[in-house]
Amino acid sequence: MDFGLMARIFPFFLEAALVTIELSLLSLALGLTVAAVITMFRLSRLRTLRAIGTLYVSLMRGTPCLIQLFILYFGGPQIGINLSPFAAGAIGLGMNIGAYMAEAMRGAILAVDRGQTEAARVLGFSRFETMRIVVLPQAAKLMIRPLGVNAVALVKGTALVSTISVVDLTYTAQRFIGSTYKPFEIFAVAAILYMAMIYALSKVVDFLDRRYAAA
Amino acid sequence: MNAASKFAGANDRPMVQVIDAHKSFGAFEILKGINLSVNKGQIVAIIGPSGSGKSTLLRSINHLEALNKGEVWVDGIQVNRPLTGHAFEQHINSVRQRMGMVFQHFNLFPHMTVGENVTVGPIKLRKMPAARARDLAMELLGKVGLQDKYDAYPSRLSGGQKQRVAIARALAMEPSVMLFDEATSALDPELVDEVNLVMKQLASEHMTMIIVTHEMRFASEVADRVLFMDGGIVVEEGPPSEIFSNPRMDRTRTFLKKHLAG
Ligand SMILES: Nc1ncnc2c1ncn2[C@@H]1O[C@H](COP(=O)(O)OP(=O)(O)OP(=O)(O)O)[C@@H](O)[C@H]1O
Ligand SMILES: [Mg+2]
């Protein structure tokens, strides 16, 4: 193992890791927003909204994320959507993970005992108030773990954007192979950095879970 | 029989009236034309075998179940008015404030303290100032013997205490009628009495109550009238003395033979 090489390339990889982190945070924010909207649709009383929500989730979960990114980045310009690689990556990943997160949110909301809703409704609370005052505070706690799992999958999934020429950690690693011919060392460095990110993320999730979901 | 029944006769408009209630779940008709009338201050106990439709009837009174046919009136207002969409939603939210309901499994809000459980309705729905809501909650918790639990979370309470908080929560909306669906049947036997006692106290204060129960002794002590339901109909009804000591119908007799033994 060429540890010297690993030390030399490390600073470049750190910079690339920042791109991966930025991309992760942006697509996480977008994903959570999409998920909240889709969840509202899926729990709506209006059949059309429910159908849209269900269709969205099955499309996003039923096709490879890579294909979704290609459609957005390569196919986009054909229908007048011109995005930079980074923007296409963030939007594509966010929309994709949003579908999974919507499942997590819906699962958590449905896991709150029906008796809670009934108790609120018989007091005279509307559907909306019941959701806001009684169901969501309880569901939020149940969501932390599954959303954390999704967030970890998202960080790992960001590697896909290297295929649409976003200069992220994976893309940077590939670029260095040509000049060094040491793929083992190079990908090992990339793997260590991914692991560090995911370790940090899982610590955050643990903290949130302990802080809000205990008891 | 309690004092409330004398009181009740004075007012001839029923507090609760159910007219020809029909309810089906899929192909199964669960309520097959129920009529029920409860005067102000009256206490009606509903008894009957499992699956006879007792809960369904009670839940249709506050529209947790929507009837397929029939009418429900509470305090002079039709609960199941033929409105749709937003208009019905507004109507039902306001009419539900006139009815308190107590569930078998308490359904306290676990993320709120006892005090918050009791005050959330008055504050958010009746726009009561927080300080007044607190006074009201303290008074009601005092009534059910739990003033010292104001800041406790429900998970810290025994079943009997939870149910008493649930009663206080319902009372905080100052309802015209209280509906109880087997309020004590999820409780350990030694905790049943403390809840029954609270219900008896409400009875002595002329609260209008409809009580679904499998405790025949309690029904006979507290009720002005007992309804025996079986197979989605009211088989027999009358004062507890008649229903329990001298039932007219065979089905009532068979049921009571099983349940009075215990
Ligand atoms: N939401 C529902 N969907 C389908 N069937 C239902 C539903 N609610 C109740 N039922 C059925 O209706 C019948 C009557 O139910 P209900 O709960 O009113 O009986 P009950 O007299 O309260 O019985 P128990 O003493 O066991 O509480 C039962 O056979 C039950 O399975
Ligand atoms: Mg029942």
Short mmCIF file of C-alpha atoms and ligand atoms in Angstrom, two decimals:
data_model
loop_
_atom_site.label_atom_id
_atom_site.label_comp_id
_atom_site.label_asym_id
_atom_site.label_seq_id
_atom_site.Cartn_x
_atom_site.Cartn_y
_atom_site.Cartn_z
CA MET A 1 0.00 0.00 0.00
CA ASP A 2 1.30 3.39 -0.98
CA PHE A 3 0.54 5.44 2.13
CA GLY A 4 2.55 8.34 0.78
CA LEU A 5 0.22 8.61 -2.20
CA MET A 6 -2.79 8.41 0.07
CA ALA A 7 -1.47 11.28 2.16
CA ARG A 8 -0.72 13.36 -0.92
CA ILE A 9 -4.12 13.00 -2.52
CA PHE A 10 -5.99 13.48 0.75
CA PRO A 11 -6.34 17.30 0.54
CA PHE A 12 -7.85 17.05 -2.95
CA PHE A 13 -10.28 14.45 -1.71
CA LEU A 14 -11.26 16.56 1.26
CA GLU A 15 -12.32 19.28 -1.11
CA ALA A 16 -14.31 16.79 -3.15
CA ALA A 17 -15.87 15.48 0.02
CA LEU A 18 -17.15 19.00 0.68
CA VAL A 19 -19.00 18.85 -2.64
CA THR A 20 -20.51 15.53 -1.59
CA ILE A 21 -21.55 17.03 1.74
CA GLU A 22 -23.10 20.08 0.10
CA LEU A 23 -24.92 17.89 -2.36
CA SER A 24 -26.14 15.64 0.45
CA LEU A 25 -27.43 18.54 2.54
CA LEU A 26 -29.20 20.18 -0.37
CA SER A 27 -30.85 17.01 -1.57
CA LEU A 28 -31.75 16.12 2.03
CA ALA A 29 -33.54 19.44 2.43
CA LEU A 30 -35.30 19.01 -0.90
CA GLY A 31 -36.09 15.38 -0.10
CA LEU A 32 -37.70 16.25 3.23
CA THR A 33 -39.77 18.96 1.59
CA VAL A 34 -40.91 16.71 -1.24
CA ALA A 35 -41.65 13.97 1.28
CA ALA A 36 -43.78 16.29 3.43
CA VAL A 37 -45.83 17.38 0.42
CA ILE A 38 -46.23 13.85 -0.94
CA THR A 39 -47.24 12.60 2.51
CA MET A 40 -49.90 15.30 2.73
CA PHE A 41 -51.15 14.24 -0.69
CA ARG A 42 -51.25 10.58 0.28
CA LEU A 43 -53.19 11.22 3.47
CA SER A 44 -55.55 13.67 1.80
CA ARG A 45 -59.26 13.13 1.54
CA LEU A 46 -59.10 14.01 -2.15
CA ARG A 47 -58.70 10.98 -4.33
CA THR A 48 -56.81 12.85 -7.04
CA LEU A 49 -54.15 14.05 -4.62
CA ARG A 50 -53.82 10.58 -3.16
CA ALA A 51 -53.38 9.15 -6.65
CA ILE A 52 -50.71 11.71 -7.51
CA GLY A 53 -48.84 10.89 -4.31
CA THR A 54 -48.99 7.17 -4.90
CA LEU A 55 -47.92 7.53 -8.52
CA TYR A 56 -44.98 9.68 -7.53
CA VAL A 57 -43.77 7.22 -4.94
CA SER A 58 -44.09 4.21 -7.20
CA LEU A 59 -42.35 5.96 -10.11
CA MET A 60 -39.45 7.13 -7.99
CA ARG A 61 -39.04 3.87 -6.16
CA GLY A 62 -39.77 1.70 -9.17
CA THR A 63 -36.98 3.01 -11.41
CA PRO A 64 -33.22 3.21 -10.87
CA CYS A 65 -32.02 6.49 -9.42
CA LEU A 66 -29.30 6.53 -12.07
CA ILE A 67 -31.89 6.54 -14.84
CA GLN A 68 -33.74 9.37 -13.10
CA LEU A 69 -30.55 11.40 -12.99
CA PHE A 70 -29.88 10.69 -16.69
CA ILE A 71 -33.38 11.70 -17.66
CA LEU A 72 -33.05 14.94 -15.75
CA TYR A 73 -29.52 15.83 -16.84
CA PHE A 74 -29.28 14.43 -20.37
CA GLY A 75 -32.97 14.40 -21.25
CA GLY A 76 -33.78 17.73 -19.58
CA PRO A 77 -32.38 20.01 -22.29
CA GLN A 78 -34.63 18.31 -24.85
CA ILE A 79 -37.66 19.66 -23.00
CA GLY A 80 -36.06 22.96 -22.12
CA ILE A 81 -34.64 22.11 -18.70
CA ASN A 82 -30.99 23.09 -18.65
CA LEU A 83 -29.34 22.33 -15.35
CA SER A 84 -25.76 22.35 -14.23
CA PRO A 85 -24.46 18.92 -13.22
CA PHE A 86 -24.56 19.93 -9.57
CA ALA A 87 -28.11 21.27 -9.76
CA ALA A 88 -29.33 18.22 -11.67
CA GLY A 89 -27.62 16.00 -9.10
CA ALA A 90 -29.15 17.77 -6.11
CA ILE A 91 -32.64 17.91 -7.62
CA GLY A 92 -32.54 14.35 -8.93
CA LEU A 93 -31.31 12.88 -5.66
CA GLY A 94 -33.71 15.00 -3.61
CA MET A 95 -36.72 13.99 -5.65
CA ASN A 96 -35.68 10.37 -5.46
CA ILE A 97 -35.03 10.21 -1.72
CA GLY A 98 -38.20 12.25 -1.16
CA ALA A 99 -40.25 9.24 -2.26
CA TYR A 100 -38.54 6.98 0.25
CA MET A 101 -38.84 9.58 2.98
CA ALA A 102 -42.52 9.99 2.19
CA GLU A 103 -42.92 6.28 2.90
CA ALA A 104 -41.14 6.72 6.22
CA MET A 105 -43.33 9.67 7.16
CA ARG A 106 -46.54 7.97 6.16
CA GLY A 107 -45.53 4.84 8.07
CA ALA A 108 -44.87 6.88 11.20
CA ILE A 109 -48.15 8.77 10.94
CA LEU A 110 -50.13 5.57 10.42
CA ALA A 111 -48.31 3.99 13.35
CA VAL A 112 -49.84 6.51 15.76
CA ASP A 113 -52.75 4.79 17.47
CA ARG A 114 -56.11 5.52 15.85
CA GLY A 115 -57.49 6.13 19.31
CA GLN A 116 -55.40 9.30 19.45
CA THR A 117 -57.16 10.71 16.42
CA GLU A 118 -60.54 9.68 17.77
CA ALA A 119 -59.87 11.27 21.14
CA ALA A 120 -58.94 14.54 19.47
CA ARG A 121 -61.85 14.48 17.05
CA VAL A 122 -64.43 13.87 19.77
CA LEU A 123 -63.15 16.90 21.66
CA GLY A 124 -64.04 18.87 18.53
CA PHE A 125 -60.66 19.26 16.82
CA SER A 126 -60.67 19.39 13.03
CA ARG A 127 -58.73 16.91 10.95
CA PHE A 128 -55.98 19.45 10.47
CA GLU A 129 -55.74 20.42 14.14
CA THR A 130 -55.77 16.76 15.11
CA MET A 131 -52.86 16.13 12.79
CA ARG A 132 -50.90 19.15 14.02
CA ILE A 133 -51.59 18.96 17.74
CA VAL A 134 -51.92 15.26 18.39
CA VAL A 135 -50.67 13.01 15.59
CA LEU A 136 -47.59 14.76 14.18
CA PRO A 137 -45.83 15.34 17.51
CA GLN A 138 -46.07 11.62 18.15
CA ALA A 139 -45.26 10.59 14.58
CA ALA A 140 -42.21 12.87 14.48
CA LYS A 141 -40.54 10.74 17.10
CA LEU A 142 -41.25 7.58 15.14
CA MET A 143 -39.84 9.16 11.98
CA ILE A 144 -36.37 9.97 13.23
CA ARG A 145 -34.88 6.48 12.80
CA PRO A 146 -36.35 5.62 9.39
CA LEU A 147 -35.54 9.07 8.02
CA GLY A 148 -32.01 8.61 9.32
CA VAL A 149 -31.73 5.36 7.38
CA ASN A 150 -32.88 7.22 4.28
CA ALA A 151 -30.37 9.99 4.87
CA VAL A 152 -27.54 7.45 5.05
CA ALA A 153 -28.72 5.87 1.82
CA LEU A 154 -28.81 9.34 0.29
CA VAL A 155 -25.20 10.10 1.19
CA LYS A 156 -24.06 6.84 -0.34
CA GLY A 157 -26.31 7.46 -3.32
CA THR A 158 -24.60 10.75 -4.07
CA ALA A 159 -21.83 8.70 -5.68
CA LEU A 160 -24.16 8.31 -8.65
CA VAL A 161 -23.77 11.97 -9.62
CA SER A 162 -20.20 11.24 -10.69
CA THR A 163 -21.83 9.84 -13.84
CA ILE A 164 -23.22 13.25 -14.76
CA SER A 165 -19.82 14.86 -14.21
CA VAL A 166 -20.37 16.42 -10.80
CA VAL A 167 -16.91 16.70 -9.27
CA ASP A 168 -17.79 14.85 -6.08
CA LEU A 169 -15.72 12.37 -4.11
CA THR A 170 -16.30 9.44 -6.44
CA TYR A 171 -15.65 11.49 -9.58
CA THR A 172 -12.42 12.86 -8.10
CA ALA A 173 -11.26 9.37 -7.23
CA GLN A 174 -11.84 8.19 -10.77
CA ARG A 175 -9.91 11.16 -12.10
CA PHE A 176 -6.86 10.26 -10.08
CA ILE A 177 -6.64 6.72 -11.40
CA GLY A 178 -5.34 7.84 -14.78
CA SER A 179 -2.36 9.63 -13.28
CA THR A 180 -1.45 7.15 -10.55
CA TYR A 181 -2.63 3.65 -11.58
CA LYS A 182 -3.28 2.88 -7.93
CA PRO A 183 -7.04 2.40 -7.74
CA PHE A 184 -6.85 0.45 -4.49
CA GLU A 185 -5.32 3.30 -2.52
CA ILE A 186 -7.43 5.90 -4.24
CA PHE A 187 -10.76 4.22 -3.62
CA ALA A 188 -9.68 3.36 -0.10
CA VAL A 189 -9.25 7.06 0.64
CA ALA A 190 -12.67 7.77 -0.88
CA ALA A 191 -14.22 4.97 1.17
CA ILE A 192 -12.67 6.29 4.39
CA LEU A 193 -14.13 9.72 3.74
CA TYR A 194 -17.60 8.31 2.95
CA MET A 195 -17.42 6.29 6.14
CA ALA A 196 -16.49 9.36 8.16
CA MET A 197 -19.47 11.24 6.76
CA ILE A 198 -21.85 8.41 7.46
CA TYR A 199 -20.46 7.92 10.93
CA ALA A 200 -21.03 11.59 11.70
CA LEU A 201 -24.53 11.42 10.26
CA SER A 202 -25.45 8.36 12.29
CA LYS A 203 -24.22 10.15 15.42
CA VAL A 204 -26.54 13.04 14.61
CA VAL A 205 -29.44 10.63 14.15
CA ASP A 206 -28.62 8.90 17.42
CA PHE A 207 -28.57 12.25 19.17
CA LEU A 208 -31.91 13.33 17.73
CA ASP A 209 -33.44 9.99 18.56
CA ARG A 210 -32.21 10.09 22.13
CA ARG A 211 -33.21 13.70 22.51
CA TYR A 212 -36.70 13.52 21.07
CA ALA A 213 -37.86 9.94 20.86
CA ALA A 214 -36.94 8.77 24.35
CA ALA A 215 -39.89 7.80 26.55
CA MET B 1 -82.23 4.94 41.14
CA ASN B 2 -80.79 8.37 41.63
CA ALA B 3 -82.18 11.82 42.08
CA ALA B 4 -81.53 12.78 38.46
CA SER B 5 -84.46 10.76 37.17
CA LYS B 6 -86.98 12.96 38.94
CA PHE B 7 -85.22 15.95 37.50
CA ALA B 8 -85.36 14.44 34.04
CA GLY B 9 -89.10 14.23 33.80
CA ALA B 10 -89.37 17.98 34.00
CA ASN B 11 -87.90 18.53 30.59
CA ASP B 12 -89.66 16.68 27.80
CA ARG B 13 -87.24 17.45 25.01
CA PRO B 14 -84.70 14.63 25.01
CA MET B 15 -81.04 15.54 25.34
CA VAL B 16 -80.11 12.67 23.06
CA GLN B 17 -82.37 11.13 20.51
CA VAL B 18 -81.53 8.39 18.07
CA ILE B 19 -84.19 7.64 15.48
CA ASP B 20 -84.23 4.46 13.44
CA ALA B 21 -80.46 4.10 13.29
CA HIS B 22 -79.09 1.72 10.69
CA LYS B 23 -75.43 0.98 10.22
CA SER B 24 -73.67 -1.59 8.08
CA PHE B 25 -70.03 -2.51 7.77
CA GLY B 26 -69.78 -3.99 4.30
CA ALA B 27 -72.47 -6.62 4.01
CA PHE B 28 -73.04 -6.83 7.76
CA GLU B 29 -75.83 -4.81 9.21
CA ILE B 30 -74.68 -3.97 12.74
CA LEU B 31 -77.46 -1.58 13.78
CA LYS B 32 -80.87 -2.61 12.55
CA GLY B 33 -83.11 0.28 13.41
CA ILE B 34 -82.27 1.55 16.87
CA ASN B 35 -84.35 4.12 18.71
CA LEU B 36 -83.05 5.74 21.83
CA SER B 37 -84.12 8.75 23.77
CA VAL B 38 -82.30 10.14 26.78
CA ASN B 39 -83.62 13.07 28.76
CA LYS B 40 -81.51 15.74 30.33
CA GLY B 41 -79.94 14.41 33.50
CA GLN B 42 -80.88 10.84 32.71
CA ILE B 43 -78.46 7.96 32.83
CA VAL B 44 -78.86 5.12 30.40
CA ALA B 45 -76.80 1.96 30.55
CA ILE B 46 -76.43 -0.17 27.45
CA ILE B 47 -75.69 -3.83 27.99
CA GLY B 48 -75.52 -6.79 25.64
CA PRO B 49 -73.28 -9.51 24.27
CA SER B 50 -70.05 -8.80 22.43
CA GLY B 51 -70.66 -7.74 18.86
CA SER B 52 -74.24 -6.67 19.49
CA GLY B 53 -73.49 -3.13 18.30
CA LYS B 54 -73.21 -1.25 21.60
CA SER B 55 -70.03 0.58 20.68
CA THR B 56 -71.24 1.25 17.18
CA LEU B 57 -74.40 2.86 18.55
CA LEU B 58 -72.46 4.98 21.02
CA ARG B 59 -69.96 6.02 18.35
CA SER B 60 -72.70 6.97 15.95
CA ILE B 61 -74.04 9.43 18.51
CA ASN B 62 -70.94 11.60 18.09
CA HIS B 63 -70.48 10.55 14.50
CA LEU B 64 -67.33 8.51 14.90
CA GLU B 65 -69.46 6.16 12.85
CA ALA B 66 -71.68 7.60 10.14
CA LEU B 67 -75.13 6.04 10.05
CA ASN B 68 -76.42 4.66 6.78
CA LYS B 69 -79.93 5.64 7.76
CA GLY B 70 -81.57 7.38 10.68
CA GLU B 71 -81.06 10.51 12.69
CA VAL B 72 -79.11 11.49 15.76
CA TRP B 73 -80.08 14.57 17.74
CA VAL B 74 -78.15 16.00 20.65
CA ASP B 75 -79.21 19.03 22.62
CA GLY B 76 -81.65 20.05 19.92
CA ILE B 77 -79.15 19.79 17.07
CA GLN B 78 -79.06 17.09 14.45
CA VAL B 79 -75.62 15.52 14.59
CA ASN B 80 -75.73 13.80 11.21
CA ARG B 81 -77.05 16.76 9.27
CA PRO B 82 -77.06 16.18 5.53
CA LEU B 83 -74.21 18.58 4.86
CA THR B 84 -71.10 17.84 2.87
CA GLY B 85 -67.46 18.80 2.80
CA HIS B 86 -66.31 21.79 4.76
CA ALA B 87 -69.77 22.72 5.98
CA PHE B 88 -70.24 19.33 7.59
CA GLU B 89 -66.73 19.39 9.04
CA GLN B 90 -67.47 22.70 10.77
CA HIS B 91 -70.84 21.51 11.98
CA ILE B 92 -69.54 18.26 13.42
CA ASN B 93 -66.57 19.91 15.14
CA SER B 94 -68.86 22.28 16.94
CA VAL B 95 -71.54 19.73 17.84
CA ARG B 96 -68.90 17.33 19.16
CA GLN B 97 -67.92 19.92 21.72
CA ARG B 98 -71.27 19.29 23.38
CA MET B 99 -70.46 15.62 23.92
CA GLY B 100 -67.73 14.11 26.02
CA MET B 101 -66.52 10.62 25.25
CA VAL B 102 -64.54 8.24 27.38
CA PHE B 103 -62.88 5.27 25.72
CA GLN B 104 -62.01 1.85 26.97
CA HIS B 105 -58.31 2.50 26.38
CA PHE B 106 -58.27 6.08 27.74
CA ASN B 107 -56.51 7.54 24.69
CA LEU B 108 -54.76 10.22 26.67
CA PHE B 109 -52.27 12.23 24.61
CA PRO B 110 -48.94 10.74 25.71
CA HIS B 111 -46.84 13.72 24.62
CA MET B 112 -48.77 16.09 26.86
CA THR B 113 -48.84 16.35 30.63
CA VAL B 114 -52.03 15.62 32.52
CA GLY B 115 -52.67 19.34 32.75
CA GLU B 116 -52.14 19.82 29.02
CA ASN B 117 -54.42 16.92 28.24
CA VAL B 118 -57.21 18.62 30.15
CA THR B 119 -56.56 22.19 29.00
CA VAL B 120 -55.82 21.62 25.31
CA GLY B 121 -59.51 21.52 24.39
CA PRO B 122 -60.61 24.61 26.31
CA ILE B 123 -57.59 26.62 25.16
CA LYS B 124 -57.57 25.71 21.49
CA LEU B 125 -61.26 25.15 20.86
CA ARG B 126 -63.02 27.40 23.34
CA LYS B 127 -60.29 30.07 23.23
CA MET B 128 -60.09 30.09 26.99
CA PRO B 129 -57.17 32.07 28.44
CA ALA B 130 -54.45 29.73 29.69
CA ALA B 131 -54.79 30.84 33.32
CA ARG B 132 -58.51 30.18 33.36
CA ALA B 133 -58.05 26.84 31.64
CA ARG B 134 -55.55 25.93 34.33
CA ASP B 135 -58.03 26.79 37.07
CA LEU B 136 -60.69 24.76 35.35
CA ALA B 137 -58.33 21.80 34.93
CA MET B 138 -57.29 22.02 38.58
CA GLU B 139 -60.90 22.03 39.65
CA LEU B 140 -61.75 19.02 37.46
CA LEU B 141 -58.62 17.12 38.46
CA GLY B 142 -59.55 17.83 42.05
CA LYS B 143 -62.93 16.34 41.39
CA VAL B 144 -61.38 13.11 40.09
CA GLY B 145 -58.79 13.18 42.88
CA LEU B 146 -55.71 13.87 40.78
CA GLN B 147 -54.78 17.48 41.37
CA ASP B 148 -51.24 16.49 42.32
CA LYS B 149 -50.73 14.88 38.89
CA TYR B 150 -51.15 18.11 36.95
CA ASP B 151 -47.57 18.10 35.67
CA ALA B 152 -47.16 14.35 35.32
CA TYR B 153 -47.10 12.57 31.99
CA PRO B 154 -49.74 9.90 31.38
CA SER B 155 -47.11 7.16 31.19
CA ARG B 156 -46.58 7.70 34.91
CA LEU B 157 -50.18 6.97 35.82
CA SER B 158 -52.03 3.79 36.65
CA GLY B 159 -54.91 2.74 34.39
CA GLY B 160 -57.48 4.01 36.84
CA GLN B 161 -55.73 7.36 37.09
CA LYS B 162 -55.49 7.59 33.31
CA GLN B 163 -59.19 6.99 32.96
CA ARG B 164 -59.99 9.62 35.56
CA VAL B 165 -57.84 12.11 33.66
CA ALA B 166 -59.67 11.15 30.48
CA ILE B 167 -62.95 11.92 32.22
CA ALA B 168 -61.59 15.29 33.37
CA ARG B 169 -60.43 16.02 29.82
CA ALA B 170 -63.92 15.36 28.49
CA LEU B 171 -65.55 17.41 31.26
CA ALA B 172 -63.28 20.37 30.49
CA MET B 173 -65.31 20.99 27.34
CA GLU B 174 -68.39 21.33 29.60
CA PRO B 175 -70.40 18.85 27.57
CA SER B 176 -74.15 18.38 27.73
CA VAL B 177 -73.81 14.62 27.60
CA MET B 178 -71.11 12.11 28.43
CA LEU B 179 -70.63 8.87 26.51
CA PHE B 180 -68.75 6.03 28.16
CA ASP B 181 -67.65 2.98 26.18
CA GLU B 182 -66.64 0.29 28.65
CA ALA B 183 -64.66 2.80 30.66
CA THR B 184 -63.49 0.22 33.17
CA SER B 185 -63.03 -2.95 31.17
CA ALA B 186 -59.34 -2.38 30.42
CA LEU B 187 -58.61 -1.85 34.11
CA ASP B 188 -57.24 -4.21 36.71
CA PRO B 189 -60.13 -5.22 38.98
CA GLU B 190 -58.82 -3.26 41.95
CA LEU B 191 -58.83 -0.04 39.90
CA VAL B 192 -62.42 -0.30 38.67
CA ASP B 193 -64.03 1.22 41.73
CA GLU B 194 -62.14 4.51 41.64
CA VAL B 195 -63.44 5.14 38.12
CA ASN B 196 -66.94 3.98 38.93
CA LEU B 197 -66.96 6.33 41.87
CA VAL B 198 -66.21 9.30 39.64
CA MET B 199 -69.01 8.26 37.31
CA LYS B 200 -71.40 7.97 40.21
CA GLN B 201 -70.44 11.43 41.34
CA LEU B 202 -71.22 12.76 37.87
CA ALA B 203 -74.56 11.00 38.08
CA SER B 204 -75.34 12.73 41.33
CA GLU B 205 -74.63 16.05 39.61
CA HIS B 206 -77.27 15.32 36.99
CA MET B 207 -74.88 14.81 34.11
CA THR B 208 -76.65 13.18 31.18
CA MET B 209 -74.81 9.95 30.53
CA ILE B 210 -74.91 6.99 28.19
CA ILE B 211 -72.85 4.16 29.55
CA VAL B 212 -71.92 1.04 27.64
CA THR B 213 -70.85 -1.47 30.23
CA HIS B 214 -70.53 -5.14 31.02
CA GLU B 215 -70.71 -4.49 34.74
CA MET B 216 -74.27 -5.37 35.59
CA ARG B 217 -73.98 -4.36 39.21
CA PHE B 218 -72.70 -0.92 38.34
CA ALA B 219 -75.41 -0.50 35.69
CA SER B 220 -78.11 -1.35 38.19
CA GLU B 221 -76.70 1.08 40.74
CA VAL B 222 -76.23 4.07 38.52
CA ALA B 223 -78.67 3.85 35.62
CA ASP B 224 -82.19 5.21 35.39
CA ARG B 225 -82.81 2.99 32.43
CA VAL B 226 -81.12 -0.07 30.99
CA LEU B 227 -81.09 -1.05 27.33
CA PHE B 228 -80.36 -4.62 26.40
CA MET B 229 -79.02 -4.91 22.86
CA ASP B 230 -78.52 -8.06 20.88
CA GLY B 231 -77.93 -8.56 17.16
CA GLY B 232 -78.21 -4.87 16.35
CA ILE B 233 -81.58 -4.23 17.95
CA VAL B 234 -82.79 -3.11 21.33
CA VAL B 235 -84.33 -6.30 22.66
CA GLU B 236 -85.62 -4.86 25.87
CA GLU B 237 -85.40 -1.68 27.89
CA GLY B 238 -86.63 -0.45 31.21
CA PRO B 239 -85.61 0.56 34.71
CA PRO B 240 -82.80 -1.58 36.11
CA SER B 241 -85.10 -3.15 38.67
CA GLU B 242 -87.22 -4.60 35.87
CA ILE B 243 -84.44 -5.57 33.49
CA PHE B 244 -82.29 -7.25 36.11
CA SER B 245 -84.89 -8.86 38.36
CA ASN B 246 -87.72 -9.46 36.00
CA PRO B 247 -86.71 -9.48 32.31
CA ARG B 248 -89.51 -10.15 29.87
CA MET B 249 -87.50 -11.50 26.97
CA ASP B 250 -85.79 -14.89 26.76
CA ARG B 251 -82.67 -13.40 25.18
CA THR B 252 -82.31 -10.98 28.07
CA ARG B 253 -82.73 -13.78 30.59
CA THR B 254 -80.13 -15.98 28.88
CA PHE B 255 -77.66 -13.10 28.73
CA LEU B 256 -78.19 -12.11 32.35
CA LYS B 257 -77.88 -15.66 33.57
CA LYS B 258 -74.39 -15.72 32.12
CA HIS B 259 -73.36 -12.32 33.35
CA LEU B 260 -74.94 -11.96 36.75
CA ALA B 261 -73.25 -15.13 37.92
CA GLY B 262 -69.83 -13.50 37.89
N1 LIG C 1 -65.04 -0.41 11.57
C1 LIG C 1 -65.58 -1.63 11.48
N2 LIG C 1 -65.49 -2.34 10.34
C2 LIG C 1 -66.05 -3.55 10.23
N3 LIG C 1 -66.74 -4.14 11.20
C3 LIG C 1 -66.88 -3.51 12.35
C4 LIG C 1 -66.31 -2.22 12.57
N4 LIG C 1 -66.62 -1.82 13.82
C5 LIG C 1 -67.34 -2.81 14.36
N5 LIG C 1 -67.50 -3.82 13.48
C6 LIG C 1 -68.26 -5.05 13.73
O1 LIG C 1 -69.54 -4.69 14.17
C7 LIG C 1 -70.01 -5.59 15.15
C8 LIG C 1 -70.49 -4.83 16.34
O2 LIG C 1 -69.41 -4.15 16.90
P1 LIG C 1 -69.50 -3.29 18.23
O3 LIG C 1 -68.11 -2.89 18.53
O4 LIG C 1 -70.52 -2.25 18.07
O5 LIG C 1 -70.01 -4.36 19.27
P2 LIG C 1 -70.09 -4.23 20.85
O6 LIG C 1 -71.47 -4.56 21.22
O7 LIG C 1 -69.54 -2.95 21.30
O8 LIG C 1 -69.14 -5.42 21.31
P3 LIG C 1 -68.12 -5.52 22.53
O9 LIG C 1 -68.93 -5.85 23.75
O10 LIG C 1 -67.23 -6.64 22.16
O11 LIG C 1 -67.40 -4.20 22.62
C9 LIG C 1 -68.86 -6.53 15.46
O12 LIG C 1 -69.13 -7.75 14.81
C10 LIG C 1 -67.67 -5.85 14.86
O13 LIG C 1 -66.77 -6.82 14.38
MG MG C 2 -67.78 -2.35 22.32
#
